[in-house]
Amino acid sequence: MTSPNPSRPVRRFFRVLLPLLALLLAFGIGLLWPTLHRPALRLNQDSVYPGARARASWSEADGGVIDVRPETGQAHTLLVLYPGGLVRPQAYQWLGTALAPLGVETVIVRFPLDLAVLGTGRADAVIRRYGAGKTVYLAGHSLGGAMAAQYVSGHAGQVAGLILMGAYPAGNVSLKSQTTLRVLDLMGEHDEVAKASAVQDGLTRLPAQTRLVTVRGSVHSFFGRYGPQAGDGPPTMTHAQAEAQIVAEIRAFLLGQQK
């Protein structure tokens, strides 16, 4: 009678386990690949705005920024912009172009893996490099807006104002005590990523003088130019129409014409 070979069950176990582990590894890489492999950063690919022109350049300084400035003349205002999560910074170059004729220099920050949570304090170096002699504002879209609010909460008096686009402060962040801080809070009418209920709740952690504006017919992805976003609502206005309202509201805010 042949004795049982104890190694056979072990071999069978590994014959089943190893393909399963390989499948799980491939699945995990597939999920992480869009985060780990970021698309190329290219200037001027989708930055045209009607009636506006600007000069844009890329700098590796301070972790990497897109600097969008007036085509002629000096800027009197600096807008530091934190992109949304996993959104490439060039998606917001259009906004810098739109604001440049007003004398606004927009510096769009690149974050590691395009996640502002990995570099909340990046505004420090950008303001030091570009802010001399200018009125400084901080803006952010989505996750970038939450991180911009977090930055401002720890740097009272560092900026004149904050612009939130489809964003709200995290639950543990409050700016209520910053009574001189001007805040413009832009909410997409059909935004299903930063939902109206969450944005309204965020108002309880913002200064009393905050101006909340609903961008008619718009959705979460309309604050940038990066295509549709999973989980977002359906728009009832064109992207261009939404951008026109966004620019009009930001222009009035930066020029001190807040209603």
mmCIF file of C-alpha atoms in Angstrom:
data_model
loop_
_atom_site.group_PDB
_atom_site.id
_atom_site.type_symbol
_atom_site.label_atom_id
_atom_site.label_comp_id
_atom_site.label_asym_id
_atom_site.label_seq_id
_atom_site.Cartn_x
_atom_site.Cartn_y
_atom_site.Cartn_z
ATOM 1 C CA MET A 1 0.000 0.000 0.000
ATOM 2 C CA THR A 2 1.406 3.365 -1.013
ATOM 3 C CA SER A 3 1.730 5.945 1.745
ATOM 4 C CA PRO A 4 -0.032 9.293 1.126
ATOM 5 C CA ASN A 5 2.255 12.068 -0.080
ATOM 6 C CA PRO A 6 1.654 15.107 2.185
ATOM 7 C CA SER A 7 3.153 17.457 -0.382
ATOM 8 C CA ARG A 8 0.366 16.840 -2.928
ATOM 9 C CA PRO A 9 -2.324 18.919 -1.100
ATOM 10 C CA VAL A 10 0.217 21.714 -0.692
ATOM 11 C CA ARG A 11 1.002 21.707 -4.389
ATOM 12 C CA ARG A 12 -2.710 21.710 -5.243
ATOM 13 C CA PHE A 13 -3.233 24.628 -2.850
ATOM 14 C CA PHE A 14 -0.513 26.709 -4.537
ATOM 15 C CA ARG A 15 -1.770 25.766 -8.015
ATOM 16 C CA VAL A 16 -5.069 27.413 -7.057
ATOM 17 C CA LEU A 17 -3.653 30.258 -4.964
ATOM 18 C CA LEU A 18 -0.995 31.576 -7.340
ATOM 19 C CA PRO A 19 -3.340 32.255 -10.300
ATOM 20 C CA LEU A 20 -5.774 33.908 -7.880
ATOM 21 C CA LEU A 21 -3.033 36.156 -6.489
ATOM 22 C CA ALA A 22 -1.927 37.034 -10.012
ATOM 23 C CA LEU A 23 -5.509 37.939 -10.913
ATOM 24 C CA LEU A 24 -5.887 40.102 -7.802
ATOM 25 C CA LEU A 25 -2.563 41.820 -8.504
ATOM 26 C CA ALA A 26 -3.575 42.578 -12.085
ATOM 27 C CA PHE A 27 -6.945 43.892 -10.886
ATOM 28 C CA GLY A 28 -5.256 46.101 -8.282
ATOM 29 C CA ILE A 29 -2.810 47.510 -10.815
ATOM 30 C CA GLY A 30 -5.712 48.208 -13.159
ATOM 31 C CA LEU A 31 -7.510 50.169 -10.454
ATOM 32 C CA LEU A 32 -4.429 52.128 -9.414
ATOM 33 C CA TRP A 33 -3.009 52.759 -12.878
ATOM 34 C CA PRO A 34 -5.044 55.932 -13.593
ATOM 35 C CA THR A 35 -3.735 57.357 -10.323
ATOM 36 C CA LEU A 36 -0.125 56.234 -10.615
ATOM 37 C CA HIS A 37 0.204 57.000 -14.348
ATOM 38 C CA ARG A 38 -0.794 60.643 -14.854
ATOM 39 C CA PRO A 39 -1.482 61.963 -18.373
ATOM 40 C CA ALA A 40 1.092 64.273 -19.911
ATOM 41 C CA LEU A 41 0.999 67.886 -18.792
ATOM 42 C CA ARG A 42 0.596 70.061 -21.877
ATOM 43 C CA LEU A 43 0.062 73.807 -21.996
ATOM 44 C CA ASN A 44 -2.359 75.571 -24.320
ATOM 45 C CA GLN A 45 -4.194 72.410 -25.403
ATOM 46 C CA ASP A 46 -7.635 73.602 -24.237
ATOM 47 C CA SER A 47 -7.125 77.068 -22.801
ATOM 48 C CA VAL A 48 -8.813 79.458 -25.225
ATOM 49 C CA TYR A 49 -11.448 81.737 -23.728
ATOM 50 C CA PRO A 50 -13.549 84.105 -25.905
ATOM 51 C CA GLY A 51 -12.170 87.639 -26.032
ATOM 52 C CA ALA A 52 -9.223 86.911 -23.742
ATOM 53 C CA ARG A 53 -5.515 86.332 -24.278
ATOM 54 C CA ALA A 54 -2.722 85.508 -21.865
ATOM 55 C CA ARG A 55 0.837 84.256 -21.606
ATOM 56 C CA ALA A 56 1.332 80.866 -19.983
ATOM 57 C CA SER A 57 4.468 79.051 -18.928
ATOM 58 C CA TRP A 58 5.431 75.953 -16.995
ATOM 59 C CA SER A 59 7.924 76.050 -14.139
ATOM 60 C CA GLU A 60 9.330 73.153 -12.149
ATOM 61 C CA ALA A 61 9.994 75.512 -9.251
ATOM 62 C CA ASP A 62 8.113 74.887 -6.002
ATOM 63 C CA GLY A 63 6.925 71.458 -7.140
ATOM 64 C CA GLY A 64 5.650 72.552 -10.545
ATOM 65 C CA VAL A 65 3.184 75.289 -11.527
ATOM 66 C CA ILE A 66 1.444 76.724 -14.565
ATOM 67 C CA ASP A 67 1.822 80.502 -14.527
ATOM 68 C CA VAL A 68 -0.871 82.333 -16.533
ATOM 69 C CA ARG A 69 -0.341 86.085 -16.647
ATOM 70 C CA PRO A 70 -1.534 89.127 -18.590
ATOM 71 C CA GLU A 71 -0.252 89.313 -22.125
ATOM 72 C CA THR A 72 0.694 92.952 -21.613
ATOM 73 C CA GLY A 73 1.136 95.002 -18.470
ATOM 74 C CA GLN A 74 1.645 94.006 -14.870
ATOM 75 C CA ALA A 75 -0.642 91.897 -12.699
ATOM 76 C CA HIS A 76 -2.037 93.487 -9.546
ATOM 77 C CA THR A 77 -3.744 90.316 -8.283
ATOM 78 C CA LEU A 78 -2.443 86.788 -7.722
ATOM 79 C CA LEU A 79 -4.832 83.839 -7.791
ATOM 80 C CA VAL A 80 -3.314 80.568 -6.549
ATOM 81 C CA LEU A 81 -5.424 77.646 -7.759
ATOM 82 C CA TYR A 82 -5.561 74.111 -6.321
ATOM 83 C CA PRO A 83 -6.928 71.605 -8.905
ATOM 84 C CA GLY A 84 -9.500 68.928 -8.136
ATOM 85 C CA GLY A 85 -8.463 65.409 -7.187
ATOM 86 C CA LEU A 86 -6.787 63.494 -10.040
ATOM 87 C CA VAL A 87 -7.312 66.460 -12.379
ATOM 88 C CA ARG A 88 -4.307 67.726 -14.312
ATOM 89 C CA PRO A 89 -3.533 71.418 -13.701
ATOM 90 C CA GLN A 90 -3.911 72.379 -17.359
ATOM 91 C CA ALA A 91 -7.665 71.746 -17.015
ATOM 92 C CA TYR A 92 -7.891 75.174 -15.352
ATOM 93 C CA GLN A 93 -5.690 77.158 -17.707
ATOM 94 C CA TRP A 94 -8.848 78.431 -19.405
ATOM 95 C CA LEU A 95 -9.788 80.296 -16.209
ATOM 96 C CA GLY A 96 -6.384 81.938 -15.970
ATOM 97 C CA THR A 97 -6.736 83.027 -19.592
ATOM 98 C CA ALA A 98 -10.177 84.494 -18.902
ATOM 99 C CA LEU A 99 -8.931 86.491 -15.895
ATOM 100 C CA ALA A 100 -5.595 87.684 -17.302
ATOM 101 C CA PRO A 101 -6.985 90.783 -19.096
ATOM 102 C CA LEU A 102 -8.200 92.005 -15.679
ATOM 103 C CA GLY A 103 -4.626 92.154 -14.387
ATOM 104 C CA VAL A 104 -4.847 88.780 -12.638
ATOM 105 C CA GLU A 105 -1.936 86.325 -12.596
ATOM 106 C CA THR A 106 -3.180 82.778 -12.015
ATOM 107 C CA VAL A 107 -0.728 80.183 -10.739
ATOM 108 C CA ILE A 108 -2.081 76.627 -10.966
ATOM 109 C CA VAL A 109 -0.333 74.176 -8.691
ATOM 110 C CA ARG A 110 0.681 70.627 -9.620
ATOM 111 C CA PHE A 111 0.441 68.159 -6.743
ATOM 112 C CA PRO A 112 1.954 64.687 -6.357
ATOM 113 C CA LEU A 113 -0.415 62.241 -8.113
ATOM 114 C CA ASP A 114 -2.661 65.292 -8.727
ATOM 115 C CA LEU A 115 -3.947 65.096 -5.152
ATOM 116 C CA ALA A 116 -3.934 68.375 -3.207
ATOM 117 C CA VAL A 117 -4.118 66.433 0.047
ATOM 118 C CA LEU A 118 -0.453 65.497 -0.556
ATOM 119 C CA GLY A 119 0.675 69.141 -0.532
ATOM 120 C CA THR A 120 -1.823 71.380 1.239
ATOM 121 C CA GLY A 121 0.839 73.930 2.172
ATOM 122 C CA ARG A 122 2.098 74.471 -1.386
ATOM 123 C CA ALA A 123 0.557 77.958 -1.437
ATOM 124 C CA ASP A 124 3.331 79.165 0.910
ATOM 125 C CA ALA A 125 6.117 78.925 -1.660
ATOM 126 C CA VAL A 126 3.905 80.106 -4.532
ATOM 127 C CA ILE A 127 2.842 83.231 -2.657
ATOM 128 C CA ARG A 128 6.459 84.005 -1.745
ATOM 129 C CA ARG A 129 7.573 83.652 -5.359
ATOM 130 C CA TYR A 130 4.699 85.359 -7.185
ATOM 131 C CA GLY A 131 2.783 87.437 -4.634
ATOM 132 C CA ALA A 132 5.023 90.445 -4.026
ATOM 133 C CA GLY A 133 3.054 93.663 -4.510
ATOM 134 C CA LYS A 134 -0.153 91.792 -5.369
ATOM 135 C CA THR A 135 -3.440 91.130 -3.630
ATOM 136 C CA VAL A 136 -3.496 87.365 -3.099
ATOM 137 C CA TYR A 137 -6.475 85.029 -3.406
ATOM 138 C CA LEU A 138 -6.625 81.252 -3.085
ATOM 139 C CA ALA A 139 -9.026 79.101 -5.115
ATOM 140 C CA GLY A 140 -9.730 75.406 -5.337
ATOM 141 C CA HIS A 141 -11.985 72.961 -7.118
ATOM 142 C CA SER A 142 -13.415 69.880 -5.402
ATOM 143 C CA LEU A 143 -10.675 68.254 -3.271
ATOM 144 C CA GLY A 144 -8.476 71.229 -4.136
ATOM 145 C CA GLY A 145 -11.099 73.532 -2.642
ATOM 146 C CA ALA A 146 -11.236 71.543 0.579
ATOM 147 C CA MET A 147 -7.450 71.701 0.856
ATOM 148 C CA ALA A 148 -7.440 75.419 0.022
ATOM 149 C CA ALA A 149 -9.882 75.988 2.895
ATOM 150 C CA GLN A 150 -7.651 73.914 5.166
ATOM 151 C CA TYR A 151 -4.650 76.034 4.182
ATOM 152 C CA VAL A 152 -6.513 79.272 4.907
ATOM 153 C CA SER A 153 -7.673 77.956 8.286
ATOM 154 C CA GLY A 154 -4.050 77.787 9.410
ATOM 155 C CA HIS A 155 -2.872 80.977 7.691
ATOM 156 C CA ALA A 156 -5.219 83.726 8.801
ATOM 157 C CA GLY A 157 -4.404 86.994 7.053
ATOM 158 C CA GLN A 158 -2.230 85.317 4.419
ATOM 159 C CA VAL A 159 -4.804 85.784 1.626
ATOM 160 C CA ALA A 160 -7.491 88.375 0.954
ATOM 161 C CA GLY A 161 -10.073 85.869 -0.174
ATOM 162 C CA LEU A 162 -10.997 82.276 -0.930
ATOM 163 C CA ILE A 163 -12.877 80.902 -3.946
ATOM 164 C CA LEU A 164 -14.477 77.470 -3.612
ATOM 165 C CA MET A 165 -15.647 75.730 -6.794
ATOM 166 C CA GLY A 166 -17.775 72.638 -6.219
ATOM 167 C CA ALA A 167 -16.120 72.391 -2.811
ATOM 168 C CA TYR A 168 -16.597 72.889 0.915
ATOM 169 C CA PRO A 169 -14.392 72.819 4.038
ATOM 170 C CA ALA A 170 -13.793 69.455 5.683
ATOM 171 C CA GLY A 171 -15.812 68.778 8.820
ATOM 172 C CA ASN A 172 -12.869 69.584 11.088
ATOM 173 C CA VAL A 173 -12.016 72.872 9.341
ATOM 174 C CA SER A 174 -13.662 76.163 10.281
ATOM 175 C CA LEU A 175 -13.044 79.677 8.965
ATOM 176 C CA LYS A 176 -15.857 81.264 10.980
ATOM 177 C CA SER A 177 -13.474 83.374 13.052
ATOM 178 C CA GLN A 178 -11.826 84.968 9.989
ATOM 179 C CA THR A 179 -14.254 87.863 9.815
ATOM 180 C CA THR A 180 -12.236 89.852 7.252
ATOM 181 C CA LEU A 181 -11.828 86.940 4.830
ATOM 182 C CA ARG A 182 -13.924 87.291 1.692
ATOM 183 C CA VAL A 183 -15.273 83.982 0.362
ATOM 184 C CA LEU A 184 -16.993 83.155 -2.928
ATOM 185 C CA ASP A 185 -18.644 79.730 -2.917
ATOM 186 C CA LEU A 186 -19.638 78.495 -6.397
ATOM 187 C CA MET A 187 -21.983 75.501 -6.524
ATOM 188 C CA GLY A 188 -23.067 73.633 -9.661
ATOM 189 C CA GLU A 189 -26.833 73.388 -9.944
ATOM 190 C CA HIS A 190 -26.680 69.705 -10.951
ATOM 191 C CA ASP A 191 -23.440 68.790 -9.185
ATOM 192 C CA GLU A 192 -23.820 65.275 -7.783
ATOM 193 C CA VAL A 193 -20.209 65.041 -6.573
ATOM 194 C CA ALA A 194 -20.208 68.075 -4.275
ATOM 195 C CA LYS A 195 -23.922 67.893 -3.558
ATOM 196 C CA ALA A 196 -25.960 70.934 -2.561
ATOM 197 C CA SER A 197 -26.590 69.528 0.920
ATOM 198 C CA ALA A 198 -22.841 69.153 1.553
ATOM 199 C CA VAL A 199 -22.079 72.640 0.205
ATOM 200 C CA GLN A 200 -24.848 74.138 2.354
ATOM 201 C CA ASP A 201 -23.476 72.320 5.398
ATOM 202 C CA GLY A 202 -20.045 73.717 4.585
ATOM 203 C CA LEU A 203 -21.446 77.240 4.887
ATOM 204 C CA THR A 204 -21.745 76.677 8.634
ATOM 205 C CA ARG A 205 -17.922 76.560 8.749
ATOM 206 C CA LEU A 206 -17.340 79.622 6.551
ATOM 207 C CA PRO A 207 -17.418 83.331 7.493
ATOM 208 C CA ALA A 208 -20.842 84.938 7.704
ATOM 209 C CA GLN A 209 -20.057 87.211 4.731
ATOM 210 C CA THR A 210 -19.572 84.226 2.373
ATOM 211 C CA ARG A 211 -21.405 84.598 -0.926
ATOM 212 C CA LEU A 212 -22.947 81.356 -2.219
ATOM 213 C CA VAL A 213 -23.735 81.324 -5.936
ATOM 214 C CA THR A 214 -25.420 78.549 -7.908
ATOM 215 C CA VAL A 215 -23.954 78.176 -11.394
ATOM 216 C CA ARG A 216 -27.069 77.539 -13.438
ATOM 217 C CA GLY A 217 -27.357 74.263 -15.303
ATOM 218 C CA SER A 218 -23.813 73.227 -14.450
ATOM 219 C CA VAL A 219 -22.209 70.096 -13.020
ATOM 220 C CA HIS A 220 -19.056 69.310 -11.060
ATOM 221 C CA SER A 221 -16.768 68.862 -14.064
ATOM 222 C CA PHE A 222 -17.760 72.205 -15.619
ATOM 223 C CA PHE A 223 -15.309 74.076 -13.367
ATOM 224 C CA GLY A 224 -12.461 72.502 -15.337
ATOM 225 C CA ARG A 225 -11.896 71.142 -18.802
ATOM 226 C CA TYR A 226 -11.229 67.461 -18.237
ATOM 227 C CA GLY A 227 -14.319 65.714 -19.581
ATOM 228 C CA PRO A 228 -17.213 63.953 -17.834
ATOM 229 C CA GLN A 229 -16.817 62.757 -14.252
ATOM 230 C CA ALA A 230 -18.201 59.558 -12.763
ATOM 231 C CA GLY A 231 -21.159 60.150 -10.475
ATOM 232 C CA ASP A 232 -21.807 63.662 -11.760
ATOM 233 C CA GLY A 233 -25.273 64.908 -12.696
ATOM 234 C CA PRO A 234 -26.522 65.757 -16.210
ATOM 235 C CA PRO A 235 -26.065 69.410 -17.202
ATOM 236 C CA THR A 236 -28.856 71.584 -18.581
ATOM 237 C CA MET A 237 -26.529 74.316 -19.884
ATOM 238 C CA THR A 238 -23.549 74.107 -22.187
ATOM 239 C CA HIS A 239 -20.058 74.084 -20.756
ATOM 240 C CA ALA A 240 -19.429 77.493 -22.347
ATOM 241 C CA GLN A 241 -22.534 79.001 -20.737
ATOM 242 C CA ALA A 242 -21.465 77.724 -17.318
ATOM 243 C CA GLU A 243 -17.951 79.077 -17.791
ATOM 244 C CA ALA A 244 -19.338 82.505 -18.667
ATOM 245 C CA GLN A 245 -21.179 82.682 -15.338
ATOM 246 C CA ILE A 246 -18.176 81.327 -13.418
ATOM 247 C CA VAL A 247 -15.902 83.988 -14.925
ATOM 248 C CA ALA A 248 -18.436 86.773 -14.333
ATOM 249 C CA GLU A 249 -18.786 85.841 -10.658
ATOM 250 C CA ILE A 250 -15.037 85.494 -10.070
ATOM 251 C CA ARG A 251 -14.341 88.716 -11.961
ATOM 252 C CA ALA A 252 -16.801 90.649 -9.783
ATOM 253 C CA PHE A 253 -15.380 89.043 -6.643
ATOM 254 C CA LEU A 254 -11.756 89.830 -7.460
ATOM 255 C CA LEU A 255 -12.574 93.398 -8.452
ATOM 256 C CA GLY A 256 -14.387 93.928 -5.152
ATOM 257 C CA GLN A 257 -17.849 94.084 -6.682
ATOM 258 C CA GLN A 258 -19.304 91.297 -4.530
ATOM 259 C CA LYS A 259 -23.062 91.722 -4.445
#
